């Protein structure tokens, strides 16, 4: 005769017996059984895991997904021990993070105090491993608790924005080490930058084409070296532009400012004005800024030097009254101060010119350029260049020719040069084509040149 207990906690137990020899019987008699309680191990009766969205926090692990029962032990004495912590999030009880060997109770679960925070990574599952024990302690486990993670489209992140440097007037490639966006859900060609604010002193270019506000390029364009910045060559020491980045949904980040440091470069001077000028024949005029000017954003006027590379042919360039010749110099400051002049020599040519280059301190140069001079003609007085006198035989006549009497005037022909007989000859006659001339009568140089003027002695 044996007795097998069902394992429940009822105490006591009993059964009744009757003794029967086939003819007679005795009983029934009650047999009492005293059951001595034995501690039962806890049993995880529910371990369903949870499903959350990527990046979720405070996902509650309650008794509908994780439950342990033990007829000998109250819920606050059923202790879960973390054997392996979750890899992609945090397991917490009452907002305190649990690591390996961290503890929580079934009562904590029943009260909704146990939760899981996902770290936002792209893994589709996470888990932690636990065992549960009662006060004895008897245990159940180890067991995994599985967390299923539903993917969520993440916004892109501009992970690198170092800015960059460029030489004044130069261009540089905007590389991945200067500007990079990442998104675990998208490839580089799916991450689009929008130019929200243009650069002020340069251009952002895609494969050589200028981009303007609201134009776009991709991270793949950056990775492929197709995005550049070209500086305009101005003197400002910095520039900037702004971009946002978006994925296919689109989710965005930004705008962010991309800063540009401009390395100054010495610019060549530029002759911005060389109008030429007019001067009266035989006179002098000032060459001022309205006639000749060079500019250079890197240099003062006193640092811009003109070199006279070709002299004027019919005049002189002067600096503060001193004649200049080929390879002599003057500055823009001299021009600005009115110290540079041109003095015409008085010849009759209608034009003149000279050539200059300009250089800065490096020196970088511009030129040569031709400065044209227009000569305003001035009527010159005639000059009697020959009056030798002559000999004549008594009572005879001789021609007064050019070797004896000649006047010149660069402004007039021989027929326009008129001699006036201011005093007659005492012992003869001056004749024009055989006719006697008297005081205040005239003849021309052309008459002399033509042999029409004679002197006749009275004898």
JSON list of C-alpha atoms in Angstrom, two decimals, residues 79-297:
[
{"chain": "A", "resi": 79, "resn": "UNK", "atom": "CA", "xyz": [13.32, 37.65, -7.84]},
{"chain": "A", "resi": 80, "resn": "UNK", "atom": "CA", "xyz": [14.48, 37.88, -11.47]},
{"chain": "A", "resi": 81, "resn": "UNK", "atom": "CA", "xyz": [18.25, 38.13, -12.02]},
{"chain": "A", "resi": 82, "resn": "UNK", "atom": "CA", "xyz": [19.65, 39.52, -15.26]},
{"chain": "A", "resi": 83, "resn": "UNK", "atom": "CA", "xyz": [22.27, 37.11, -16.60]},
{"chain": "A", "resi": 84, "resn": "UNK", "atom": "CA", "xyz": [22.85, 38.84, -19.97]},
{"chain": "A", "resi": 85, "resn": "UNK", "atom": "CA", "xyz": [21.86, 42.49, -20.44]},
{"chain": "A", "resi": 86, "resn": "UNK", "atom": "CA", "xyz": [20.17, 43.70, -23.64]},
{"chain": "A", "resi": 87, "resn": "UNK", "atom": "CA", "xyz": [22.62, 44.73, -26.40]},
{"chain": "A", "resi": 88, "resn": "UNK", "atom": "CA", "xyz": [20.60, 47.52, -28.04]},
{"chain": "A", "resi": 89, "resn": "UNK", "atom": "CA", "xyz": [18.78, 49.17, -25.21]},
{"chain": "A", "resi": 90, "resn": "UNK", "atom": "CA", "xyz": [18.34, 49.53, -21.47]},
{"chain": "A", "resi": 91, "resn": "UNK", "atom": "CA", "xyz": [16.40, 47.33, -19.05]},
{"chain": "A", "resi": 92, "resn": "UNK", "atom": "CA", "xyz": [15.09, 49.43, -16.17]},
{"chain": "A", "resi": 93, "resn": "UNK", "atom": "CA", "xyz": [13.14, 48.99, -12.97]},
{"chain": "A", "resi": 94, "resn": "UNK", "atom": "CA", "xyz": [11.60, 52.12, -11.51]},
{"chain": "A", "resi": 95, "resn": "UNK", "atom": "CA", "xyz": [13.77, 54.13, -13.97]},
{"chain": "A", "resi": 96, "resn": "UNK", "atom": "CA", "xyz": [16.98, 52.53, -12.65]},
{"chain": "A", "resi": 97, "resn": "UNK", "atom": "CA", "xyz": [19.04, 50.77, -15.30]},
{"chain": "A", "resi": 98, "resn": "UNK", "atom": "CA", "xyz": [19.81, 47.12, -14.68]},
{"chain": "A", "resi": 99, "resn": "UNK", "atom": "CA", "xyz": [23.03, 45.48, -15.80]},
{"chain": "A", "resi": 100, "resn": "UNK", "atom": "CA", "xyz": [24.29, 41.94, -15.40]},
{"chain": "A", "resi": 101, "resn": "UNK", "atom": "CA", "xyz": [23.22, 40.61, -11.95]},
{"chain": "A", "resi": 102, "resn": "UNK", "atom": "CA", "xyz": [20.61, 43.34, -11.66]},
{"chain": "A", "resi": 103, "resn": "UNK", "atom": "CA", "xyz": [17.34, 42.31, -9.99]},
{"chain": "A", "resi": 104, "resn": "UNK", "atom": "CA", "xyz": [13.63, 42.95, -10.20]},
{"chain": "A", "resi": 105, "resn": "UNK", "atom": "CA", "xyz": [10.63, 41.07, -8.77]},
{"chain": "A", "resi": 106, "resn": "UNK", "atom": "CA", "xyz": [7.37, 39.70, -10.04]},
{"chain": "A", "resi": 107, "resn": "UNK", "atom": "CA", "xyz": [5.71, 42.39, -7.96]},
{"chain": "A", "resi": 108, "resn": "UNK", "atom": "CA", "xyz": [7.69, 45.01, -9.94]},
{"chain": "A", "resi": 109, "resn": "UNK", "atom": "CA", "xyz": [6.36, 43.41, -13.12]},
{"chain": "A", "resi": 110, "resn": "UNK", "atom": "CA", "xyz": [2.81, 43.30, -11.75]},
{"chain": "A", "resi": 111, "resn": "UNK", "atom": "CA", "xyz": [3.04, 47.01, -10.86]},
{"chain": "A", "resi": 112, "resn": "UNK", "atom": "CA", "xyz": [4.31, 48.04, -14.32]},
{"chain": "A", "resi": 113, "resn": "UNK", "atom": "CA", "xyz": [7.70, 49.18, -13.01]},
{"chain": "A", "resi": 114, "resn": "UNK", "atom": "CA", "xyz": [9.86, 47.20, -15.45]},
{"chain": "A", "resi": 115, "resn": "UNK", "atom": "CA", "xyz": [10.50, 48.78, -18.85]},
{"chain": "A", "resi": 116, "resn": "UNK", "atom": "CA", "xyz": [12.85, 48.67, -21.85]},
{"chain": "A", "resi": 117, "resn": "UNK", "atom": "CA", "xyz": [14.35, 51.67, -23.69]},
{"chain": "A", "resi": 118, "resn": "UNK", "atom": "CA", "xyz": [15.58, 51.02, -27.25]},
{"chain": "A", "resi": 119, "resn": "UNK", "atom": "CA", "xyz": [18.74, 52.85, -28.36]},
{"chain": "A", "resi": 120, "resn": "UNK", "atom": "CA", "xyz": [17.43, 53.61, -31.86]},
{"chain": "A", "resi": 121, "resn": "UNK", "atom": "CA", "xyz": [19.80, 51.31, -33.76]},
{"chain": "A", "resi": 122, "resn": "UNK", "atom": "CA", "xyz": [18.66, 49.38, -36.80]},
{"chain": "A", "resi": 123, "resn": "UNK", "atom": "CA", "xyz": [18.72, 45.88, -35.25]},
{"chain": "A", "resi": 124, "resn": "UNK", "atom": "CA", "xyz": [15.46, 44.00, -35.65]},
{"chain": "A", "resi": 125, "resn": "UNK", "atom": "CA", "xyz": [15.66, 42.16, -32.31]},
{"chain": "A", "resi": 126, "resn": "UNK", "atom": "CA", "xyz": [17.12, 42.45, -28.85]},
{"chain": "A", "resi": 127, "resn": "UNK", "atom": "CA", "xyz": [16.92, 40.25, -25.78]},
{"chain": "A", "resi": 128, "resn": "UNK", "atom": "CA", "xyz": [18.04, 39.80, -22.23]},
{"chain": "A", "resi": 129, "resn": "UNK", "atom": "CA", "xyz": [18.61, 36.51, -20.40]},
{"chain": "A", "resi": 130, "resn": "UNK", "atom": "CA", "xyz": [17.26, 35.95, -16.90]},
{"chain": "A", "resi": 131, "resn": "UNK", "atom": "CA", "xyz": [16.57, 33.40, -14.22]},
{"chain": "A", "resi": 132, "resn": "UNK", "atom": "CA", "xyz": [13.99, 33.65, -11.48]},
{"chain": "A", "resi": 133, "resn": "UNK", "atom": "CA", "xyz": [14.33, 32.32, -7.93]},
{"chain": "A", "resi": 134, "resn": "UNK", "atom": "CA", "xyz": [12.32, 32.07, -4.76]},
{"chain": "A", "resi": 135, "resn": "UNK", "atom": "CA", "xyz": [13.55, 32.56, -1.22]},
{"chain": "A", "resi": 136, "resn": "UNK", "atom": "CA", "xyz": [14.94, 28.99, -0.84]},
{"chain": "A", "resi": 137, "resn": "UNK", "atom": "CA", "xyz": [16.40, 29.70, -3.42]},
{"chain": "A", "resi": 138, "resn": "UNK", "atom": "CA", "xyz": [15.00, 27.46, -6.10]},
{"chain": "A", "resi": 139, "resn": "UNK", "atom": "CA", "xyz": [15.25, 28.74, -9.69]},
{"chain": "A", "resi": 140, "resn": "UNK", "atom": "CA", "xyz": [13.80, 28.57, -13.14]},
{"chain": "A", "resi": 141, "resn": "UNK", "atom": "CA", "xyz": [15.97, 29.51, -16.08]},
{"chain": "A", "resi": 142, "resn": "UNK", "atom": "CA", "xyz": [18.09, 30.75, -17.64]},
{"chain": "A", "resi": 143, "resn": "UNK", "atom": "CA", "xyz": [15.56, 31.97, -20.21]},
{"chain": "A", "resi": 144, "resn": "UNK", "atom": "CA", "xyz": [15.71, 34.65, -22.94]},
{"chain": "A", "resi": 145, "resn": "UNK", "atom": "CA", "xyz": [13.19, 37.49, -23.08]},
{"chain": "A", "resi": 146, "resn": "UNK", "atom": "CA", "xyz": [12.86, 38.56, -26.73]},
{"chain": "A", "resi": 147, "resn": "UNK", "atom": "CA", "xyz": [12.20, 42.12, -27.90]},
{"chain": "A", "resi": 148, "resn": "UNK", "atom": "CA", "xyz": [11.06, 42.46, -31.52]},
{"chain": "A", "resi": 149, "resn": "UNK", "atom": "CA", "xyz": [11.94, 45.87, -33.00]},
{"chain": "A", "resi": 150, "resn": "UNK", "atom": "CA", "xyz": [9.91, 47.31, -35.87]},
{"chain": "A", "resi": 151, "resn": "UNK", "atom": "CA", "xyz": [12.01, 49.59, -38.13]},
{"chain": "A", "resi": 152, "resn": "UNK", "atom": "CA", "xyz": [11.28, 53.35, -38.21]},
{"chain": "A", "resi": 153, "resn": "UNK", "atom": "CA", "xyz": [12.64, 55.78, -40.83]},
{"chain": "A", "resi": 154, "resn": "UNK", "atom": "CA", "xyz": [15.25, 57.88, -39.05]},
{"chain": "A", "resi": 155, "resn": "UNK", "atom": "CA", "xyz": [15.99, 61.49, -39.95]},
{"chain": "A", "resi": 156, "resn": "UNK", "atom": "CA", "xyz": [19.40, 61.97, -41.55]},
{"chain": "A", "resi": 157, "resn": "UNK", "atom": "CA", "xyz": [22.18, 63.46, -39.44]},
{"chain": "A", "resi": 158, "resn": "UNK", "atom": "CA", "xyz": [24.81, 65.93, -40.61]},
{"chain": "A", "resi": 159, "resn": "UNK", "atom": "CA", "xyz": [27.67, 64.17, -38.86]},
{"chain": "A", "resi": 160, "resn": "UNK", "atom": "CA", "xyz": [30.53, 66.24, -40.32]},
{"chain": "A", "resi": 161, "resn": "UNK", "atom": "CA", "xyz": [30.55, 69.97, -41.06]},
{"chain": "A", "resi": 162, "resn": "UNK", "atom": "CA", "xyz": [34.10, 71.22, -40.61]},
{"chain": "A", "resi": 163, "resn": "UNK", "atom": "CA", "xyz": [33.97, 74.10, -43.08]},
{"chain": "A", "resi": 164, "resn": "UNK", "atom": "CA", "xyz": [36.99, 74.55, -45.33]},
{"chain": "A", "resi": 165, "resn": "UNK", "atom": "CA", "xyz": [39.58, 77.02, -46.62]},
{"chain": "A", "resi": 166, "resn": "UNK", "atom": "CA", "xyz": [40.04, 78.31, -50.17]},
{"chain": "A", "resi": 167, "resn": "UNK", "atom": "CA", "xyz": [42.52, 80.68, -51.77]},
{"chain": "A", "resi": 168, "resn": "UNK", "atom": "CA", "xyz": [41.14, 84.07, -52.75]},
{"chain": "A", "resi": 169, "resn": "UNK", "atom": "CA", "xyz": [39.86, 83.71, -56.31]},
{"chain": "A", "resi": 170, "resn": "UNK", "atom": "CA", "xyz": [40.42, 79.94, -56.24]},
{"chain": "A", "resi": 171, "resn": "UNK", "atom": "CA", "xyz": [38.22, 76.87, -56.07]},
{"chain": "A", "resi": 172, "resn": "UNK", "atom": "CA", "xyz": [38.21, 73.78, -53.87]},
{"chain": "A", "resi": 173, "resn": "UNK", "atom": "CA", "xyz": [36.38, 70.46, -53.74]},
{"chain": "A", "resi": 174, "resn": "UNK", "atom": "CA", "xyz": [33.96, 70.01, -50.83]},
{"chain": "A", "resi": 175, "resn": "UNK", "atom": "CA", "xyz": [34.99, 66.53, -49.73]},
{"chain": "A", "resi": 176, "resn": "UNK", "atom": "CA", "xyz": [33.40, 63.95, -47.46]},
{"chain": "A", "resi": 177, "resn": "UNK", "atom": "CA", "xyz": [35.81, 64.91, -44.65]},
{"chain": "A", "resi": 178, "resn": "UNK", "atom": "CA", "xyz": [34.33, 68.44, -44.77]},
{"chain": "A", "resi": 179, "resn": "UNK", "atom": "CA", "xyz": [30.62, 67.67, -45.21]},
{"chain": "A", "resi": 180, "resn": "UNK", "atom": "CA", "xyz": [28.95, 64.33, -44.52]},
{"chain": "A", "resi": 181, "resn": "UNK", "atom": "CA", "xyz": [25.45, 63.21, -43.64]},
{"chain": "A", "resi": 182, "resn": "UNK", "atom": "CA", "xyz": [24.52, 59.72, -42.51]},
{"chain": "A", "resi": 183, "resn": "UNK", "atom": "CA", "xyz": [21.24, 57.84, -42.26]},
{"chain": "A", "resi": 184, "resn": "UNK", "atom": "CA", "xyz": [21.06, 54.16, -41.38]},
{"chain": "A", "resi": 185, "resn": "UNK", "atom": "CA", "xyz": [17.95, 53.84, -43.56]},
{"chain": "A", "resi": 186, "resn": "UNK", "atom": "CA", "xyz": [19.34, 55.48, -46.71]},
{"chain": "A", "resi": 187, "resn": "UNK", "atom": "CA", "xyz": [22.24, 55.23, -49.13]},
{"chain": "A", "resi": 188, "resn": "UNK", "atom": "CA", "xyz": [24.35, 58.35, -49.93]},
{"chain": "A", "resi": 189, "resn": "UNK", "atom": "CA", "xyz": [22.49, 58.93, -53.22]},
{"chain": "A", "resi": 190, "resn": "UNK", "atom": "CA", "xyz": [19.23, 59.11, -51.23]},
{"chain": "A", "resi": 191, "resn": "UNK", "atom": "CA", "xyz": [20.48, 61.91, -48.96]},
{"chain": "A", "resi": 192, "resn": "UNK", "atom": "CA", "xyz": [19.80, 65.25, -50.63]},
{"chain": "A", "resi": 193, "resn": "UNK", "atom": "CA", "xyz": [21.28, 68.60, -49.57]},
{"chain": "A", "resi": 194, "resn": "UNK", "atom": "CA", "xyz": [19.19, 71.70, -50.27]},
{"chain": "A", "resi": 195, "resn": "UNK", "atom": "CA", "xyz": [21.09, 74.99, -50.61]},
{"chain": "A", "resi": 196, "resn": "UNK", "atom": "CA", "xyz": [18.94, 77.18, -48.35]},
{"chain": "A", "resi": 197, "resn": "UNK", "atom": "CA", "xyz": [21.22, 80.25, -48.37]},
{"chain": "A", "resi": 198, "resn": "UNK", "atom": "CA", "xyz": [23.65, 81.11, -51.18]},
{"chain": "A", "resi": 199, "resn": "UNK", "atom": "CA", "xyz": [27.29, 81.94, -50.58]},
{"chain": "A", "resi": 200, "resn": "UNK", "atom": "CA", "xyz": [27.80, 85.71, -50.77]},
{"chain": "A", "resi": 201, "resn": "UNK", "atom": "CA", "xyz": [31.29, 85.85, -52.25]},
{"chain": "A", "resi": 202, "resn": "UNK", "atom": "CA", "xyz": [31.43, 82.63, -54.26]},
{"chain": "A", "resi": 203, "resn": "UNK", "atom": "CA", "xyz": [29.45, 79.82, -55.85]},
{"chain": "A", "resi": 204, "resn": "UNK", "atom": "CA", "xyz": [28.65, 76.28, -54.81]},
{"chain": "A", "resi": 205, "resn": "UNK", "atom": "CA", "xyz": [28.93, 74.18, -57.96]},
{"chain": "A", "resi": 206, "resn": "UNK", "atom": "CA", "xyz": [27.79, 70.68, -58.92]},
{"chain": "A", "resi": 207, "resn": "UNK", "atom": "CA", "xyz": [29.97, 69.16, -61.63]},
{"chain": "A", "resi": 208, "resn": "UNK", "atom": "CA", "xyz": [30.95, 72.67, -62.73]},
{"chain": "A", "resi": 209, "resn": "UNK", "atom": "CA", "xyz": [27.42, 74.12, -62.80]},
{"chain": "A", "resi": 210, "resn": "UNK", "atom": "CA", "xyz": [26.60, 77.00, -60.43]},
{"chain": "A", "resi": 211, "resn": "UNK", "atom": "CA", "xyz": [23.97, 76.21, -57.79]},
{"chain": "A", "resi": 212, "resn": "UNK", "atom": "CA", "xyz": [21.59, 78.79, -56.35]},
{"chain": "A", "resi": 213, "resn": "UNK", "atom": "CA", "xyz": [19.11, 78.92, -53.48]},
{"chain": "A", "resi": 214, "resn": "UNK", "atom": "CA", "xyz": [16.90, 75.77, -53.34]},
{"chain": "A", "resi": 215, "resn": "UNK", "atom": "CA", "xyz": [19.12, 73.86, -55.77]},
{"chain": "A", "resi": 216, "resn": "UNK", "atom": "CA", "xyz": [20.28, 70.44, -54.58]},
{"chain": "A", "resi": 217, "resn": "UNK", "atom": "CA", "xyz": [23.12, 67.94, -54.53]},
{"chain": "A", "resi": 218, "resn": "UNK", "atom": "CA", "xyz": [23.49, 64.54, -52.83]},
{"chain": "A", "resi": 219, "resn": "UNK", "atom": "CA", "xyz": [25.91, 62.99, -50.39]},
{"chain": "A", "resi": 220, "resn": "UNK", "atom": "CA", "xyz": [26.93, 60.71, -53.24]},
{"chain": "A", "resi": 221, "resn": "UNK", "atom": "CA", "xyz": [27.86, 63.83, -55.26]},
{"chain": "A", "resi": 222, "resn": "UNK", "atom": "CA", "xyz": [30.06, 64.94, -52.34]},
{"chain": "A", "resi": 223, "resn": "UNK", "atom": "CA", "xyz": [31.61, 61.47, -52.03]},
{"chain": "A", "resi": 224, "resn": "UNK", "atom": "CA", "xyz": [32.34, 61.50, -55.79]},
{"chain": "A", "resi": 225, "resn": "UNK", "atom": "CA", "xyz": [34.14, 64.88, -55.65]},
{"chain": "A", "resi": 226, "resn": "UNK", "atom": "CA", "xyz": [31.53, 66.65, -57.80]},
{"chain": "A", "resi": 227, "resn": "UNK", "atom": "CA", "xyz": [30.68, 69.47, -55.38]},
{"chain": "A", "resi": 228, "resn": "UNK", "atom": "CA", "xyz": [33.00, 72.49, -55.36]},
{"chain": "A", "resi": 229, "resn": "UNK", "atom": "CA", "xyz": [33.15, 76.05, -54.05]},
{"chain": "A", "resi": 230, "resn": "UNK", "atom": "CA", "xyz": [34.58, 78.77, -56.31]},
{"chain": "A", "resi": 231, "resn": "UNK", "atom": "CA", "xyz": [35.56, 82.10, -54.74]},
{"chain": "A", "resi": 232, "resn": "UNK", "atom": "CA", "xyz": [34.83, 85.33, -56.65]},
{"chain": "A", "resi": 233, "resn": "UNK", "atom": "CA", "xyz": [38.20, 86.90, -55.83]},
{"chain": "A", "resi": 234, "resn": "UNK", "atom": "CA", "xyz": [36.91, 89.60, -53.47]},
{"chain": "A", "resi": 235, "resn": "UNK", "atom": "CA", "xyz": [38.89, 90.65, -50.40]},
{"chain": "A", "resi": 236, "resn": "UNK", "atom": "CA", "xyz": [36.49, 89.48, -47.67]},
{"chain": "A", "resi": 237, "resn": "UNK", "atom": "CA", "xyz": [38.29, 87.03, -45.33]},
{"chain": "A", "resi": 238, "resn": "UNK", "atom": "CA", "xyz": [35.36, 84.63, -44.99]},
{"chain": "A", "resi": 239, "resn": "UNK", "atom": "CA", "xyz": [32.18, 83.40, -46.64]},
{"chain": "A", "resi": 240, "resn": "UNK", "atom": "CA", "xyz": [29.44, 80.91, -45.76]},
{"chain": "A", "resi": 241, "resn": "UNK", "atom": "CA", "xyz": [26.38, 79.14, -47.10]},
{"chain": "A", "resi": 242, "resn": "UNK", "atom": "CA", "xyz": [23.60, 77.10, -45.49]},
{"chain": "A", "resi": 243, "resn": "UNK", "atom": "CA", "xyz": [22.23, 73.65, -46.29]},
{"chain": "A", "resi": 244, "resn": "UNK", "atom": "CA", "xyz": [19.63, 71.23, -45.03]},
{"chain": "A", "resi": 245, "resn": "UNK", "atom": "CA", "xyz": [19.72, 67.49, -45.72]},
{"chain": "A", "resi": 246, "resn": "UNK", "atom": "CA", "xyz": [16.72, 65.26, -46.32]},
{"chain": "A", "resi": 247, "resn": "UNK", "atom": "CA", "xyz": [16.01, 61.59, -46.97]},
{"chain": "A", "resi": 248, "resn": "UNK", "atom": "CA", "xyz": [13.34, 60.07, -49.23]},
{"chain": "A", "resi": 249, "resn": "UNK", "atom": "CA", "xyz": [10.41, 60.51, -46.82]},
{"chain": "A", "resi": 250, "resn": "UNK", "atom": "CA", "xyz": [11.56, 63.34, -46.48]},
{"chain": "A", "resi": 251, "resn": "UNK", "atom": "CA", "xyz": [12.85, 63.77, -42.96]},
{"chain": "A", "resi": 252, "resn": "UNK", "atom": "CA", "xyz": [15.32, 66.64, -42.62]},
{"chain": "A", "resi": 253, "resn": "UNK", "atom": "CA", "xyz": [18.11, 68.07, -40.52]},
{"chain": "A", "resi": 254, "resn": "UNK", "atom": "CA", "xyz": [19.34, 71.64, -40.63]},
{"chain": "A", "resi": 255, "resn": "UNK", "atom": "CA", "xyz": [19.85, 74.21, -41.83]},
{"chain": "A", "resi": 256, "resn": "UNK", "atom": "CA", "xyz": [23.51, 74.29, -40.83]},
{"chain": "A", "resi": 257, "resn": "UNK", "atom": "CA", "xyz": [26.08, 76.93, -41.74]},
{"chain": "A", "resi": 258, "resn": "UNK", "atom": "CA", "xyz": [29.08, 75.79, -43.79]},
{"chain": "A", "resi": 259, "resn": "UNK", "atom": "CA", "xyz": [31.88, 78.27, -43.06]},
{"chain": "A", "resi": 260, "resn": "UNK", "atom": "CA", "xyz": [34.50, 79.20, -45.67]},
{"chain": "A", "resi": 261, "resn": "UNK", "atom": "CA", "xyz": [37.87, 80.71, -44.73]},
{"chain": "A", "resi": 262, "resn": "UNK", "atom": "CA", "xyz": [39.39, 82.74, -47.58]},
{"chain": "A", "resi": 263, "resn": "UNK", "atom": "CA", "xyz": [43.19, 82.74, -47.77]},
{"chain": "A", "resi": 264, "resn": "UNK", "atom": "CA", "xyz": [44.20, 86.20, -49.08]},
{"chain": "A", "resi": 265, "resn": "UNK", "atom": "CA", "xyz": [46.21, 86.35, -52.30]},
{"chain": "A", "resi": 266, "resn": "UNK", "atom": "CA", "xyz": [48.12, 89.29, -53.76]},
{"chain": "A", "resi": 267, "resn": "UNK", "atom": "CA", "xyz": [46.10, 90.54, -56.73]},
{"chain": "A", "resi": 268, "resn": "UNK", "atom": "CA", "xyz": [47.73, 92.14, -59.74]},
{"chain": "A", "resi": 269, "resn": "UNK", "atom": "CA", "xyz": [47.02, 95.86, -60.07]},
{"chain": "A", "resi": 270, "resn": "UNK", "atom": "CA", "xyz": [44.63, 96.93, -62.82]},
{"chain": "A", "resi": 271, "resn": "UNK", "atom": "CA", "xyz": [44.80, 100.08, -64.92]},
{"chain": "A", "resi": 272, "resn": "UNK", "atom": "CA", "xyz": [41.13, 101.01, -64.77]},
{"chain": "A", "resi": 273, "resn": "UNK", "atom": "CA", "xyz": [41.42, 104.39, -66.49]},
{"chain": "A", "resi": 274, "resn": "UNK", "atom": "CA", "xyz": [43.69, 105.52, -69.32]},
{"chain": "A", "resi": 275, "resn": "UNK", "atom": "CA", "xyz": [41.53, 107.90, -71.32]},
{"chain": "A", "resi": 276, "resn": "UNK", "atom": "CA", "xyz": [44.31, 109.85, -72.95]},
{"chain": "A", "resi": 277, "resn": "UNK", "atom": "CA", "xyz": [44.09, 113.64, -72.95]},
{"chain": "A", "resi": 278, "resn": "UNK", "atom": "CA", "xyz": [44.42, 116.80, -75.04]},
{"chain": "A", "resi": 279, "resn": "UNK", "atom": "CA", "xyz": [47.00, 119.54, -74.69]},
{"chain": "A", "resi": 280, "resn": "UNK", "atom": "CA", "xyz": [47.53, 122.80, -76.51]},
{"chain": "A", "resi": 281, "resn": "UNK", "atom": "CA", "xyz": [50.52, 122.82, -78.81]},
{"chain": "A", "resi": 282, "resn": "UNK", "atom": "CA", "xyz": [53.58, 123.91, -76.86]},
{"chain": "A", "resi": 283, "resn": "UNK", "atom": "CA", "xyz": [51.85, 123.84, -73.45]},
{"chain": "A", "resi": 284, "resn": "UNK", "atom": "CA", "xyz": [51.83, 121.60, -70.37]},
{"chain": "A", "resi": 285, "resn": "UNK", "atom": "CA", "xyz": [48.91, 119.77, -68.71]},
{"chain": "A", "resi": 286, "resn": "UNK", "atom": "CA", "xyz": [48.43, 117.73, -65.52]},
{"chain": "A", "resi": 287, "resn": "UNK", "atom": "CA", "xyz": [47.78, 113.99, -65.87]},
{"chain": "A", "resi": 288, "resn": "UNK", "atom": "CA", "xyz": [45.21, 113.52, -63.09]},
{"chain": "A", "resi": 289, "resn": "UNK", "atom": "CA", "xyz": [43.18, 110.58, -61.77]},
{"chain": "A", "resi": 290, "resn": "UNK", "atom": "CA", "xyz": [40.42, 111.16, -64.33]},
{"chain": "A", "resi": 291, "resn": "UNK", "atom": "CA", "xyz": [42.99, 110.49, -67.06]},
{"chain": "A", "resi": 292, "resn": "UNK", "atom": "CA", "xyz": [45.11, 107.71, -65.53]},
{"chain": "A", "resi": 293, "resn": "UNK", "atom": "CA", "xyz": [44.23, 105.47, -62.60]},
{"chain": "A", "resi": 294, "resn": "UNK", "atom": "CA", "xyz": [45.26, 102.03, -61.40]},
{"chain": "A", "resi": 295, "resn": "UNK", "atom": "CA", "xyz": [43.62, 100.13, -58.53]},
{"chain": "A", "resi": 296, "resn": "UNK", "atom": "CA", "xyz": [44.65, 97.16, -56.42]},
{"chain": "A", "resi": 297, "resn": "UNK", "atom": "CA", "xyz": [42.64, 95.93, -53.45]}
]
